[in-house]
Structure formats: structure tokens, C-alpha cells
mmCIF file of C-alpha atoms and ligand atoms in Angstrom:
data_model
loop_
_atom_site.group_PDB
_atom_site.id
_atom_site.type_symbol
_atom_site.label_atom_id
_atom_site.label_comp_id
_atom_site.label_asym_id
_atom_site.label_seq_id
_atom_site.Cartn_x
_atom_site.Cartn_y
_atom_site.Cartn_z
ATOM 1 C CA MET A 580 -3.416 21.761 -18.653
ATOM 2 C CA LEU A 581 -4.476 19.023 -15.573
ATOM 3 C CA MET A 582 -7.385 18.438 -13.291
ATOM 4 C CA ASN A 583 -7.492 20.922 -9.942
ATOM 5 C CA ASN A 584 -8.026 17.696 -8.031
ATOM 6 C CA TYR A 585 -3.841 17.031 -6.191
ATOM 7 C CA LYS A 586 -2.671 20.221 -4.022
ATOM 8 C CA ARG A 587 0.488 20.335 -5.632
ATOM 9 C CA TYR A 588 4.046 22.077 -4.536
ATOM 10 C CA ASN A 589 5.428 24.108 -6.932
ATOM 11 C CA VAL A 590 8.065 22.080 -7.611
ATOM 12 C CA THR A 591 8.930 20.309 -11.165
ATOM 13 C CA PHE A 592 10.562 16.772 -11.253
ATOM 14 C CA VAL A 593 12.553 16.225 -14.243
ATOM 15 C CA LYS A 594 15.096 13.285 -13.295
ATOM 16 C CA GLY A 595 15.602 10.416 -10.527
ATOM 17 C CA GLU A 596 18.453 8.711 -9.619
ATOM 18 C CA GLY A 597 18.530 6.708 -6.740
ATOM 19 C CA ASN A 598 17.243 7.686 -4.133
ATOM 20 C CA TYR A 599 17.465 11.522 -5.198
ATOM 21 C CA LEU A 600 15.501 13.760 -7.233
ATOM 22 C CA PHE A 601 16.392 16.850 -9.412
ATOM 23 C CA ASP A 602 13.928 19.447 -10.502
ATOM 24 C CA ASP A 603 14.028 21.758 -13.401
ATOM 25 C CA LYS A 604 16.431 24.038 -11.791
ATOM 26 C CA GLY A 605 18.064 20.939 -11.641
ATOM 27 C CA ARG A 606 18.457 20.856 -6.850
ATOM 28 C CA LYS A 607 18.647 18.131 -5.737
ATOM 29 C CA TYR A 608 16.135 16.146 -3.321
ATOM 30 C CA LEU A 609 16.349 13.125 -0.954
ATOM 31 C CA ASP A 610 13.634 10.911 -1.736
ATOM 32 C CA MET A 611 11.319 10.790 1.944
ATOM 33 C CA SER A 612 8.350 9.549 0.222
ATOM 34 C CA ALA A 613 9.578 7.685 -2.547
ATOM 35 C CA GLY A 614 6.208 8.987 -4.856
ATOM 36 C CA ILE A 615 3.782 7.464 -1.910
ATOM 37 C CA GLY A 616 4.996 3.946 -1.193
ATOM 38 C CA VAL A 617 6.052 3.256 -4.875
ATOM 39 C CA ASN A 618 9.782 3.494 -6.213
ATOM 40 C CA SER A 619 10.504 1.181 -3.513
ATOM 41 C CA ILE A 620 14.083 0.291 -5.000
ATOM 42 C CA GLY A 621 14.845 4.208 -6.166
ATOM 43 C CA TYR A 622 15.190 5.180 -9.029
ATOM 44 C CA ALA A 623 16.523 3.526 -12.125
ATOM 45 C CA HIS A 624 17.678 0.740 -10.475
ATOM 46 C CA PRO A 625 19.893 -0.589 -13.542
ATOM 47 C CA GLU A 626 18.327 -4.952 -12.218
ATOM 48 C CA TRP A 627 15.510 -2.517 -12.923
ATOM 49 C CA VAL A 628 15.980 -1.173 -16.179
ATOM 50 C CA LYS A 629 17.273 -3.818 -17.748
ATOM 51 C CA ALA A 630 14.046 -5.885 -17.443
ATOM 52 C CA VAL A 631 11.632 -3.407 -18.084
ATOM 53 C CA GLU A 632 13.690 -1.918 -21.328
ATOM 54 C CA GLY A 633 14.029 -5.756 -22.136
ATOM 55 C CA GLN A 634 10.318 -6.628 -21.842
ATOM 56 C CA ALA A 635 9.763 -4.027 -24.011
ATOM 57 C CA GLN A 636 11.810 -4.841 -27.048
ATOM 58 C CA THR A 637 10.563 -8.371 -25.690
ATOM 59 C CA LEU A 638 6.592 -8.448 -25.670
ATOM 60 C CA ALA A 639 5.012 -5.587 -24.381
ATOM 61 C CA HIS A 640 0.872 -6.308 -24.396
ATOM 62 C CA ALA A 641 -1.152 -9.162 -24.751
ATOM 63 C CA SER A 642 -4.696 -10.345 -24.109
ATOM 64 C CA ASN A 643 -5.122 -11.476 -20.862
ATOM 65 C CA LEU A 644 -7.387 -14.269 -22.956
ATOM 66 C CA PHE A 645 -4.040 -16.028 -23.401
ATOM 67 C CA HIS A 646 -0.658 -16.804 -21.320
ATOM 68 C CA THR A 647 2.679 -15.200 -21.056
ATOM 69 C CA GLN A 648 5.715 -15.786 -19.020
ATOM 70 C CA PRO A 649 6.122 -12.414 -16.457
ATOM 71 C CA ALA A 650 2.744 -12.565 -15.421
ATOM 72 C CA GLN A 651 3.361 -16.523 -14.148
ATOM 73 C CA LYS A 652 6.480 -15.879 -13.075
ATOM 74 C CA LEU A 653 5.069 -12.958 -11.151
ATOM 75 C CA ALA A 654 2.114 -14.061 -9.721
ATOM 76 C CA ASP A 655 4.220 -17.939 -8.306
ATOM 77 C CA GLU A 656 6.784 -15.383 -6.745
ATOM 78 C CA ILE A 657 4.218 -13.555 -4.079
ATOM 79 C CA ALA A 658 1.814 -16.964 -3.813
ATOM 80 C CA GLU A 659 5.767 -18.186 -2.871
ATOM 81 C CA LYS A 660 6.140 -14.952 -0.364
ATOM 82 C CA THR A 661 2.975 -15.152 1.432
ATOM 83 C CA GLY A 662 2.101 -18.215 1.350
ATOM 84 C CA LEU A 663 -0.772 -18.294 -0.510
ATOM 85 C CA HIS A 664 -2.287 -19.624 -3.579
ATOM 86 C CA SER A 665 -3.825 -17.601 -6.469
ATOM 87 C CA VAL A 666 -3.880 -14.218 -8.030
ATOM 88 C CA PHE A 667 -5.097 -11.614 -10.179
ATOM 89 C CA PHE A 668 -3.491 -8.962 -11.344
ATOM 90 C CA ALA A 669 -5.032 -5.254 -12.079
ATOM 91 C CA ASN A 670 -3.325 -1.760 -12.001
ATOM 92 C CA SER A 671 -3.406 -0.256 -8.823
ATOM 93 C CA GLY A 672 -4.968 0.061 -5.214
ATOM 94 C CA ALA A 673 -8.065 0.613 -5.858
ATOM 95 C CA GLU A 674 -8.841 -1.595 -8.555
ATOM 96 C CA ALA A 675 -6.847 -3.966 -6.160
ATOM 97 C CA ASN A 676 -9.211 -4.145 -3.403
ATOM 98 C CA GLU A 677 -12.291 -3.497 -6.184
ATOM 99 C CA ALA A 678 -11.452 -7.102 -6.941
ATOM 100 C CA LEU A 679 -10.763 -8.708 -3.293
ATOM 101 C CA ILE A 680 -14.433 -6.471 -2.117
ATOM 102 C CA LYS A 681 -15.400 -8.789 -5.553
ATOM 103 C CA LEU A 682 -14.240 -12.045 -4.443
ATOM 104 C CA ALA A 683 -15.183 -12.016 -0.666
ATOM 105 C CA ARG A 684 -19.316 -11.037 -2.004
ATOM 106 C CA LYS A 685 -18.989 -14.167 -4.718
ATOM 107 C CA TYR A 686 -17.771 -16.572 -2.453
ATOM 108 C CA SER A 687 -20.697 -15.373 0.071
ATOM 109 C CA PHE A 688 -23.215 -15.795 -3.490
ATOM 110 C CA ASP A 689 -21.560 -18.881 -3.904
ATOM 111 C CA LYS A 690 -21.996 -20.483 -0.300
ATOM 112 C CA THR A 691 -26.039 -19.157 -0.897
ATOM 113 C CA ASP A 692 -27.161 -18.871 2.483
ATOM 114 C CA SER A 693 -29.573 -17.387 0.709
ATOM 115 C CA PRO A 694 -29.878 -14.812 -0.048
ATOM 116 C CA ALA A 695 -26.342 -14.709 -0.050
ATOM 117 C CA ARG A 696 -24.179 -11.586 2.504
ATOM 118 C CA HIS A 697 -23.228 -8.767 1.931
ATOM 119 C CA LYS A 698 -21.661 -6.742 4.259
ATOM 120 C CA ILE A 699 -17.951 -5.427 4.494
ATOM 121 C CA ALA A 700 -16.383 -4.603 7.598
ATOM 122 C CA THR A 701 -13.683 -2.557 7.654
ATOM 123 C CA LEU A 702 -12.153 0.537 9.911
ATOM 124 C CA SER A 703 -12.607 3.310 11.436
ATOM 125 C CA ASN A 704 -9.915 5.849 9.844
ATOM 126 C CA SER A 705 -9.207 3.433 7.430
ATOM 127 C CA PHE A 706 -7.919 3.735 3.835
ATOM 128 C CA HIS A 707 -8.678 1.423 0.670
ATOM 129 C CA GLY A 708 -9.156 3.842 -2.537
ATOM 130 C CA ARG A 709 -11.018 6.590 -4.786
ATOM 131 C CA THR A 710 -13.216 4.413 -6.288
ATOM 132 C CA VAL A 711 -16.416 4.859 -5.564
ATOM 133 C CA THR A 712 -17.015 1.558 -4.203
ATOM 134 C CA THR A 713 -13.916 0.926 -2.466
ATOM 135 C CA LEU A 714 -14.294 4.934 -0.729
ATOM 136 C CA SER A 715 -17.807 3.452 0.883
ATOM 137 C CA ALA A 716 -14.754 1.562 2.210
ATOM 138 C CA THR A 717 -13.126 3.839 3.617
ATOM 139 C CA GLY A 718 -13.517 4.763 6.655
ATOM 140 C CA GLN A 719 -13.867 8.890 6.297
ATOM 141 C CA ASP A 720 -16.718 10.615 6.593
ATOM 142 C CA ARG A 721 -14.467 13.752 4.809
ATOM 143 C CA LEU A 722 -14.540 11.314 2.014
ATOM 144 C CA HIS A 723 -18.599 10.385 1.901
ATOM 145 C CA LYS A 724 -19.100 13.619 0.149
ATOM 146 C CA TYR A 725 -19.865 14.827 -3.347
ATOM 147 C CA PHE A 726 -20.844 11.202 -5.101
ATOM 148 C CA ASP A 727 -24.156 9.320 -3.450
ATOM 149 C CA PRO A 728 -25.441 6.949 -4.006
ATOM 150 C CA PHE A 729 -21.697 5.197 -2.873
ATOM 151 C CA THR A 730 -21.836 1.454 -3.284
ATOM 152 C CA GLU A 731 -24.052 -0.114 -0.043
ATOM 153 C CA GLY A 732 -22.838 -3.081 2.262
ATOM 154 C CA PHE A 733 -19.677 -1.178 4.346
ATOM 155 C CA TYR A 734 -19.320 -0.363 7.771
ATOM 156 C CA HIS A 735 -17.082 0.848 10.008
ATOM 157 C CA ILE A 736 -16.052 -0.287 13.163
ATOM 158 C CA GLU A 737 -13.072 1.156 15.530
ATOM 159 C CA PRO A 738 -9.652 0.358 15.596
ATOM 160 C CA ASN A 739 -8.058 -1.292 18.703
ATOM 161 C CA LYS A 740 -11.839 -1.643 21.013
ATOM 162 C CA LYS A 741 -14.006 -4.561 21.503
ATOM 163 C CA LEU A 742 -14.849 -6.163 18.075
ATOM 164 C CA GLU A 743 -18.726 -6.555 17.075
ATOM 165 C CA LEU A 744 -19.342 -7.763 13.655
ATOM 166 C CA GLN A 745 -22.941 -6.795 11.847
ATOM 167 C CA GLY A 746 -25.154 -9.902 10.720
ATOM 168 C CA GLU A 747 -24.840 -11.047 7.023
ATOM 169 C CA THR A 748 -20.940 -10.066 7.040
ATOM 170 C CA CYS A 749 -18.783 -12.073 4.943
ATOM 171 C CA ALA A 750 -15.295 -9.972 5.149
ATOM 172 C CA VAL A 751 -13.382 -7.835 7.183
ATOM 173 C CA LEU A 752 -10.746 -5.785 5.439
ATOM 174 C CA ILE A 753 -8.358 -3.877 7.065
ATOM 175 C CA GLU A 754 -4.482 -2.267 6.910
ATOM 176 C CA VAL A 755 -2.300 -3.610 9.737
ATOM 177 C CA VAL A 756 -0.619 0.050 9.842
ATOM 178 C CA GLN A 757 -3.169 2.124 8.461
ATOM 179 C CA GLY A 758 -1.099 4.383 6.451
ATOM 180 C CA GLU A 759 -3.209 7.453 5.011
ATOM 181 C CA GLY A 760 -5.286 7.407 7.651
ATOM 182 C CA GLY A 761 -1.928 8.277 10.040
ATOM 183 C CA ILE A 762 0.192 5.622 10.021
ATOM 184 C CA LYS A 763 -0.849 3.732 13.440
ATOM 185 C CA PRO A 764 -0.520 0.097 13.618
ATOM 186 C CA LEU A 765 -3.423 -2.389 15.477
ATOM 187 C CA GLU A 766 -2.441 -3.625 18.461
ATOM 188 C CA PRO A 767 -1.318 -7.296 17.821
ATOM 189 C CA GLU A 768 -4.519 -8.746 20.361
ATOM 190 C CA PHE A 769 -6.815 -6.865 18.053
ATOM 191 C CA LEU A 770 -5.517 -8.571 14.625
ATOM 192 C CA ARG A 771 -5.390 -11.768 16.283
ATOM 193 C CA GLU A 772 -9.343 -11.617 17.499
ATOM 194 C CA ILE A 773 -10.140 -10.381 13.571
ATOM 195 C CA GLN A 774 -9.237 -13.412 12.540
ATOM 196 C CA LYS A 775 -10.757 -15.037 15.221
ATOM 197 C CA LYS A 776 -13.947 -14.485 14.500
ATOM 198 C CA CYS A 777 -13.871 -14.710 10.648
ATOM 199 C CA ALA A 778 -12.293 -18.517 10.468
ATOM 200 C CA ASP A 779 -14.776 -18.766 13.907
ATOM 201 C CA ASN A 780 -18.133 -17.619 11.024
ATOM 202 C CA ASP A 781 -16.556 -18.041 8.028
ATOM 203 C CA ILE A 782 -15.823 -14.704 7.269
ATOM 204 C CA LEU A 783 -13.105 -13.652 4.685
ATOM 205 C CA PHE A 784 -9.648 -12.031 7.152
ATOM 206 C CA LEU A 785 -9.009 -9.440 3.507
ATOM 207 C CA ILE A 786 -6.214 -7.432 4.264
ATOM 208 C CA ASP A 787 -4.781 -4.490 2.608
ATOM 209 C CA GLU A 788 -1.477 -4.263 2.078
ATOM 210 C CA ILE A 789 -1.176 -1.784 -0.878
ATOM 211 C CA GLN A 790 1.384 0.620 1.366
ATOM 212 C CA THR A 791 3.226 -1.577 3.525
ATOM 213 C CA GLY A 792 4.006 -5.139 1.651
ATOM 214 C CA PHE A 793 6.581 -5.727 0.014
ATOM 215 C CA GLY A 794 9.016 -5.151 2.499
ATOM 216 C CA ARG A 795 8.245 -1.824 3.446
ATOM 217 C CA CYS A 796 7.371 -2.888 7.401
ATOM 218 C CA GLY A 797 10.007 -4.881 7.336
ATOM 219 C CA GLU A 798 9.134 -8.951 6.114
ATOM 220 C CA TRP A 799 7.434 -9.578 3.224
ATOM 221 C CA PHE A 800 4.174 -8.081 3.876
ATOM 222 C CA ALA A 801 3.009 -6.028 7.509
ATOM 223 C CA TYR A 802 0.852 -9.349 8.835
ATOM 224 C CA GLN A 803 3.759 -11.349 8.543
ATOM 225 C CA ASN A 804 5.566 -9.323 11.820
ATOM 226 C CA TYR A 805 2.605 -10.602 13.897
ATOM 227 C CA GLY A 806 1.624 -13.658 12.483
ATOM 228 C CA LEU A 807 -1.543 -13.799 10.971
ATOM 229 C CA THR A 808 -3.305 -16.579 8.633
ATOM 230 C CA PRO A 809 -5.068 -14.276 5.989
ATOM 231 C CA ASP A 810 -7.904 -15.564 3.414
ATOM 232 C CA ALA A 811 -6.731 -12.821 0.073
ATOM 233 C CA ILE A 812 -5.194 -9.550 0.712
ATOM 234 C CA SER A 813 -4.141 -6.806 -2.258
ATOM 235 C CA PHE A 814 -0.816 -4.926 -2.694
ATOM 236 C CA ALA A 815 -0.237 -2.494 -5.542
ATOM 237 C CA LYS A 816 2.187 0.511 -4.745
ATOM 238 C CA GLY A 817 6.377 -0.587 -3.887
ATOM 239 C CA VAL A 818 5.287 -3.914 -5.755
ATOM 240 C CA GLY A 819 6.277 -2.119 -9.174
ATOM 241 C CA GLY A 820 9.312 -0.115 -8.619
ATOM 242 C CA GLY A 821 7.475 2.964 -10.207
ATOM 243 C CA LEU A 822 5.203 0.997 -13.426
ATOM 244 C CA PRO A 823 1.353 0.839 -13.043
ATOM 245 C CA ILE A 824 0.373 -2.523 -11.764
ATOM 246 C CA GLY A 825 -1.838 -4.088 -8.412
ATOM 247 C CA GLY A 826 -3.918 -6.652 -7.454
ATOM 248 C CA ILE A 827 -4.417 -9.797 -4.889
ATOM 249 C CA VAL A 828 -3.631 -12.463 -3.817
ATOM 250 C CA ALA A 829 -5.653 -15.695 -2.512
ATOM 251 C CA ARG A 830 -5.746 -18.489 -0.520
ATOM 252 C CA GLU A 831 -5.847 -22.088 -1.458
ATOM 253 C CA GLY A 832 -9.881 -23.081 -2.169
ATOM 254 C CA LEU A 833 -10.372 -19.579 -3.476
ATOM 255 C CA LYS A 834 -9.236 -20.397 -7.102
ATOM 256 C CA ASP A 835 -12.211 -20.717 -8.313
ATOM 257 C CA VAL A 836 -14.162 -17.944 -6.624
ATOM 258 C CA LEU A 837 -13.899 -15.533 -9.813
ATOM 259 C CA SER A 838 -15.416 -17.367 -12.260
ATOM 260 C CA TYR A 839 -15.004 -17.118 -16.152
ATOM 261 C CA GLY A 840 -16.138 -12.942 -16.859
ATOM 262 C CA THR A 841 -16.842 -12.172 -13.243
ATOM 263 C CA HIS A 842 -13.877 -9.852 -13.304
ATOM 264 C CA GLY A 843 -11.233 -8.780 -15.624
ATOM 265 C CA SER A 844 -8.835 -6.221 -16.887
ATOM 266 C CA THR A 845 -7.325 -5.470 -19.606
ATOM 267 C CA PHE A 846 -4.135 -4.122 -18.278
ATOM 268 C CA GLY A 847 -3.634 -5.974 -15.570
ATOM 269 C CA GLY A 848 -0.380 -8.769 -15.475
ATOM 270 C CA ASN A 849 0.834 -6.917 -18.089
ATOM 271 C CA PRO A 850 4.403 -7.978 -18.879
ATOM 272 C CA ILE A 851 6.155 -4.862 -18.527
ATOM 273 C CA ALA A 852 4.468 -4.479 -15.944
ATOM 274 C CA CYS A 853 5.617 -7.098 -14.898
ATOM 275 C CA ALA A 854 8.662 -8.254 -15.121
ATOM 276 C CA GLY A 855 9.752 -5.019 -13.900
ATOM 277 C CA ALA A 856 8.550 -6.625 -10.446
ATOM 278 C CA LEU A 857 9.713 -9.514 -10.765
ATOM 279 C CA ALA A 858 13.483 -7.006 -10.922
ATOM 280 C CA THR A 859 12.487 -5.345 -7.595
ATOM 281 C CA ILE A 860 10.837 -7.869 -5.579
ATOM 282 C CA GLU A 861 14.810 -9.726 -6.307
ATOM 283 C CA VAL A 862 16.552 -6.180 -5.188
ATOM 284 C CA ILE A 863 13.935 -6.750 -2.415
ATOM 285 C CA SER A 864 15.115 -10.066 -1.496
ATOM 286 C CA ARG A 865 18.685 -8.196 -0.788
ATOM 287 C CA LEU A 866 17.303 -5.074 1.292
ATOM 288 C CA LEU A 867 14.586 -7.181 3.704
ATOM 289 C CA PRO A 868 17.393 -7.619 6.269
ATOM 290 C CA GLY A 869 18.554 -4.389 7.014
ATOM 291 C CA ILE A 870 14.946 -2.282 7.048
ATOM 292 C CA LYS A 871 13.528 -2.649 10.205
ATOM 293 C CA SER A 872 16.922 -1.402 11.777
ATOM 294 C CA LYS A 873 16.935 1.520 10.159
ATOM 295 C CA GLY A 874 13.654 2.007 9.896
ATOM 296 C CA GLU A 875 14.783 2.363 14.244
ATOM 297 C CA ARG A 876 17.199 4.402 13.143
ATOM 298 C CA LEU A 877 14.277 7.613 11.661
ATOM 299 C CA LYS A 878 11.911 6.495 14.381
ATOM 300 C CA LEU A 879 14.232 8.053 16.378
ATOM 301 C CA ILE A 880 14.896 10.297 14.453
ATOM 302 C CA LEU A 881 11.639 11.487 14.584
ATOM 303 C CA ASN A 882 11.844 11.228 18.254
ATOM 304 C CA LYS A 883 14.526 13.340 18.676
ATOM 305 C CA LYS A 884 13.437 15.873 16.635
ATOM 306 C CA PHE A 885 9.524 15.472 17.240
ATOM 307 C CA GLY A 886 8.523 14.208 20.986
ATOM 308 C CA ASN A 887 6.842 11.332 19.312
ATOM 309 C CA SER A 888 7.149 8.664 16.323
ATOM 310 C CA ARG A 889 5.476 5.796 15.394
ATOM 311 C CA GLY A 890 5.292 2.722 12.792
ATOM 312 C CA LEU A 891 7.230 -0.562 11.777
ATOM 313 C CA GLY A 892 10.344 -0.528 9.431
ATOM 314 C CA LEU A 893 10.466 2.125 6.225
ATOM 315 C CA MET A 894 6.543 3.212 7.689
ATOM 316 C CA LEU A 895 7.099 5.798 9.517
ATOM 317 C CA GLY A 896 5.278 9.234 10.984
ATOM 318 C CA ALA A 897 4.693 11.735 13.894
ATOM 319 C CA THR A 898 2.528 13.970 14.433
ATOM 320 C CA ILE A 899 3.216 17.896 13.691
ATOM 321 C CA GLY A 900 -0.325 19.403 14.701
ATOM 322 C CA ASP A 901 -1.261 22.908 13.236
ATOM 323 C CA ASN A 902 2.516 23.218 12.252
ATOM 324 C CA LEU A 903 2.875 20.451 9.358
ATOM 325 C CA ASP A 904 2.611 22.676 6.482
ATOM 326 C CA ASP A 905 5.554 25.075 8.092
ATOM 327 C CA ILE A 906 7.842 21.550 8.453
ATOM 328 C CA ILE A 907 6.956 20.693 5.073
ATOM 329 C CA THR A 908 7.762 23.786 3.421
ATOM 330 C CA GLN A 909 10.430 23.827 5.247
ATOM 331 C CA LEU A 910 12.193 20.774 4.127
ATOM 332 C CA LEU A 911 11.284 20.839 0.445
ATOM 333 C CA GLU A 912 13.363 24.169 0.641
ATOM 334 C CA SER A 913 16.336 22.493 2.223
ATOM 335 C CA GLY A 914 16.205 19.181 -0.409
ATOM 336 C CA ILE A 915 14.007 16.776 1.130
ATOM 337 C CA VAL A 916 10.779 15.097 -0.328
ATOM 338 C CA PRO A 917 8.811 14.267 2.418
ATOM 339 C CA LEU A 918 5.135 13.575 2.713
ATOM 340 C CA THR A 919 1.826 13.778 5.047
ATOM 341 C CA ALA A 920 -0.802 11.864 6.486
ATOM 342 C CA GLY A 921 -4.164 12.386 8.439
ATOM 343 C CA GLY A 922 -4.063 13.787 11.792
ATOM 344 C CA GLY A 923 -1.431 16.827 11.410
ATOM 345 C CA THR A 924 1.281 13.660 10.833
ATOM 346 C CA LEU A 925 4.884 14.025 8.975
ATOM 347 C CA ARG A 926 5.032 10.222 7.003
ATOM 348 C CA LEU A 927 8.287 8.845 5.512
ATOM 349 C CA LEU A 928 8.370 6.216 2.966
ATOM 350 C CA PRO A 929 11.622 6.294 1.883
ATOM 351 C CA PRO A 930 12.927 3.897 -1.030
ATOM 352 C CA LEU A 931 13.805 0.494 1.047
ATOM 353 C CA THR A 932 17.142 1.264 -0.467
ATOM 354 C CA ILE A 933 18.113 4.219 1.978
ATOM 355 C CA THR A 934 21.423 4.185 2.894
ATOM 356 C CA GLU A 935 22.781 5.240 6.673
ATOM 357 C CA LYS A 936 25.153 8.190 4.729
ATOM 358 C CA GLU A 937 20.675 9.201 3.532
ATOM 359 C CA ILE A 938 19.663 8.545 6.402
ATOM 360 C CA ASP A 939 22.656 10.777 8.800
ATOM 361 C CA GLU A 940 21.860 14.076 5.818
ATOM 362 C CA PHE A 941 18.141 13.648 6.878
ATOM 363 C CA GLU A 942 18.762 14.065 10.103
ATOM 364 C CA LYS A 943 21.055 17.158 9.670
ATOM 365 C CA LYS A 944 18.896 18.654 7.790
ATOM 366 C CA LEU A 945 16.093 18.128 10.216
ATOM 367 C CA ALA A 946 17.961 19.103 13.294
ATOM 368 C CA GLU A 947 18.189 22.521 11.031
ATOM 369 C CA ILE A 948 14.918 23.452 10.161
ATOM 370 C CA GLY A 949 12.884 25.956 12.819
HETATM 371 C C1 LIG B 1716 -3.853 0.955 2.162
HETATM 372 C C2 LIG B 1716 -4.489 1.662 0.780
HETATM 373 N N1 LIG B 1716 -5.730 1.050 -0.223
HETATM 374 C C3 LIG B 1716 -5.416 2.075 -0.827
HETATM 375 C C4 LIG B 1716 -5.117 2.492 -2.536
HETATM 376 C C5 LIG B 1716 -5.462 3.321 -3.164
HETATM 377 O O1 LIG B 1716 -4.227 2.950 -3.910
HETATM 378 P P1 LIG B 1716 -4.570 3.566 -5.735
HETATM 379 O O2 LIG B 1716 -3.844 5.217 -4.880
HETATM 380 O O3 LIG B 1716 -3.804 2.847 -6.335
HETATM 381 O O4 LIG B 1716 -5.841 3.766 -6.514
HETATM 382 C C6 LIG B 1716 -4.264 3.448 -1.216
HETATM 383 C C7 LIG B 1716 -3.984 4.521 -2.082
HETATM 384 O O5 LIG B 1716 -2.605 5.152 -1.003
HETATM 385 C C8 LIG B 1716 -3.911 3.129 0.102
HETATM 386 O O6 LIG B 1716 -2.646 3.164 1.117
#
């Protein structure tokens, strides 16, 4: 029996194929949530299956005391796509952010203004994970209950307002589009102001690309829509195409900050997950040119139905308010898998493989619900 920490819908999925899911009663659903941004190339994509099967037959795991080819190749791919330099692999988003936080504090320690600067600024309404430390980073009061004492040294600044950083700050960590917080893209001027203030004060500019990354926002990474140059980013979710993988990639000069023995992960860089990620990236590279136009079309569809919509690429939301639960139930009953986010938001994160015909189907079913 499972614990009660999730409020699950009364549906049991048994199979996925393309952009559709099937439940144990044989009902078919168009997936508009991608397992919360994970199934970026849909289900059972033949290239992904081939890569994962092949790697499972070759080498499923080796410890990080040795090199493996899939991890090295994937690190090089990610460095190339980001324009950054060196990679650490973890297994989830929260773990990736833990690594970013340790990178920032160790960077500051190595600079040795003594005592080291240790504070990290994050945004109100942000979401960075569920470990005790990443909950501290998360700027939502409702999540700061029950688990005291939380990790010290985090404070929250208001998005798109005057930027004021406290003394002792070693890093600023942001999502370019707040995901769990309600699909809220930050204003470009605010992003550029953060970047400048960080650069001028030797503060690390860190971007959480866990939900926004790997094509979700129409470029490889959301920050590339704004011409930003972060010092390091975290990633997870969509890169694995369904297998658990996360990590960070940092600019040149930060490769040796997490020196021997300061950080690690038994499963990080697992060969099967990395082989799956390499296949996923290959598929996304072909999808990338079409993502923004599909997103614009879905934005219009949401706007027509609800009178508002927002987002970037295929990361979309509309404010519904009190009616949200009812809308979600109706969508599920009509064979659509939707998603919610904070602030009464209907959130859409379809697989990046969604076709125009499938968008037609979504439009038709959305029009039919009350
Ligand atoms: C922006 C962001 N950061 C971190 C996380 C945490 O990722 P995980 O659930 O893989 O730990 C999420 C998950 O929703 C996220 O959206």
C-alpha cells in the first residue's frame, strides 16, 4: 500500500503510446501533461526504446569511480547546447538544485572572504524541490510548515520588482518561467537586472531549468529566449524522456569547485538514463523549430475558452480560479490528461511531439466542456 502524500485521480494508467495514455479499463487519453514535463517525446518513442534497451543489455550501471561512455557523451551534449562547460549528474530536480546550492556555497568558501558569503536569494512564489534545503529555497509559505528546522541562509525577493540583494549573498537562483507557481514568465528587464547585479558583485547567477529546459520553452533552455548567460543551471524532468535523471551544468572556471569528496551520487549519470537522454535530445533537436508555433496555437485556444492565457513554448497556463477542479474532472472524463499549477491555474505541458491533429482534438474537447 502506498502512502497518502499524493491526491491521486481515480485512474490507473497501464500503457503509453505516442502522445496517448491508456487506463486499466482500456480508455484512451490525450496527454497534455507529459507526467509533469517528463515525457517530452511521448511514450515508447522507438529511438528512446532502442537506446534504453541497448544500454540495458550492454552496461546498466557502473560506479562513479569509473568513466562510462553515455555519461561523458551526454555531458558534452549538454555543455554544447547550453554554451556552458562542466556537468554533474543527479537523479531528480531537487537533487540537481541541492548540487547548485552546494556549488554556490563552495564557490564562495573558496573565495574566502571569511566567513564565506552563504546567502542565496530566490523568488517569492518559486518552486525548487521537496528536500529540506530546496524547500528553504522555495518561496511559498504554505510549504514552510511541519519540518523545522529548515536550512538557513535563504531569502525571497519579489519577482519583477526593484531588486534588492542582502549582504553576504553568494547566489541568486530563479526559474525564468515559474512553473508550479502558476506559469509566470519573468519580465526580461528584471532578468537582465539580476544578471548584471550578479556579474558586478561576483554573485553566481543560477537558473533552475528543471521544468523549462530541453526544448519546453521553444529554445533548448528558457534563458536562451532572453539572451542570458547564467553561471550554472539545473535540469531534470524532460531530458530523460521518462527515466529519472537530473543534474547541473556550470560555466568554465567552476569545474573544480565541487572538488573530490565534496559531492556525489551513487546513481548519478546512470548509463541507461544517459543513453535514454541522448536519444531524447536527438529527437528534441528535430522538434525544436516547431515548438513555439504549436505553443502559440494552444495559447489562443486557452484564451478563447477562458479569456486569458500565458506561457512560453509548450509551457502554458490559464487562470481558472474556483472552477478549476470541475474543469479538470471534465477534461479527464473527456479523455484529456490535464495539469494544474498554483493560483488556480490550468497548466499544459504536452509532450513536445504533440501534432497539429492532436491539438485539434484538444480544442474540440475543450470547447465541449462546461
Ligand atoms: C522548477 C522546478 N524545480 C525543481 C523541481 C523538483 O524536481 P523533482 O520533483 O524532480 O525533485 C521541480 C518539480 O516540479 C520544478 O518544477
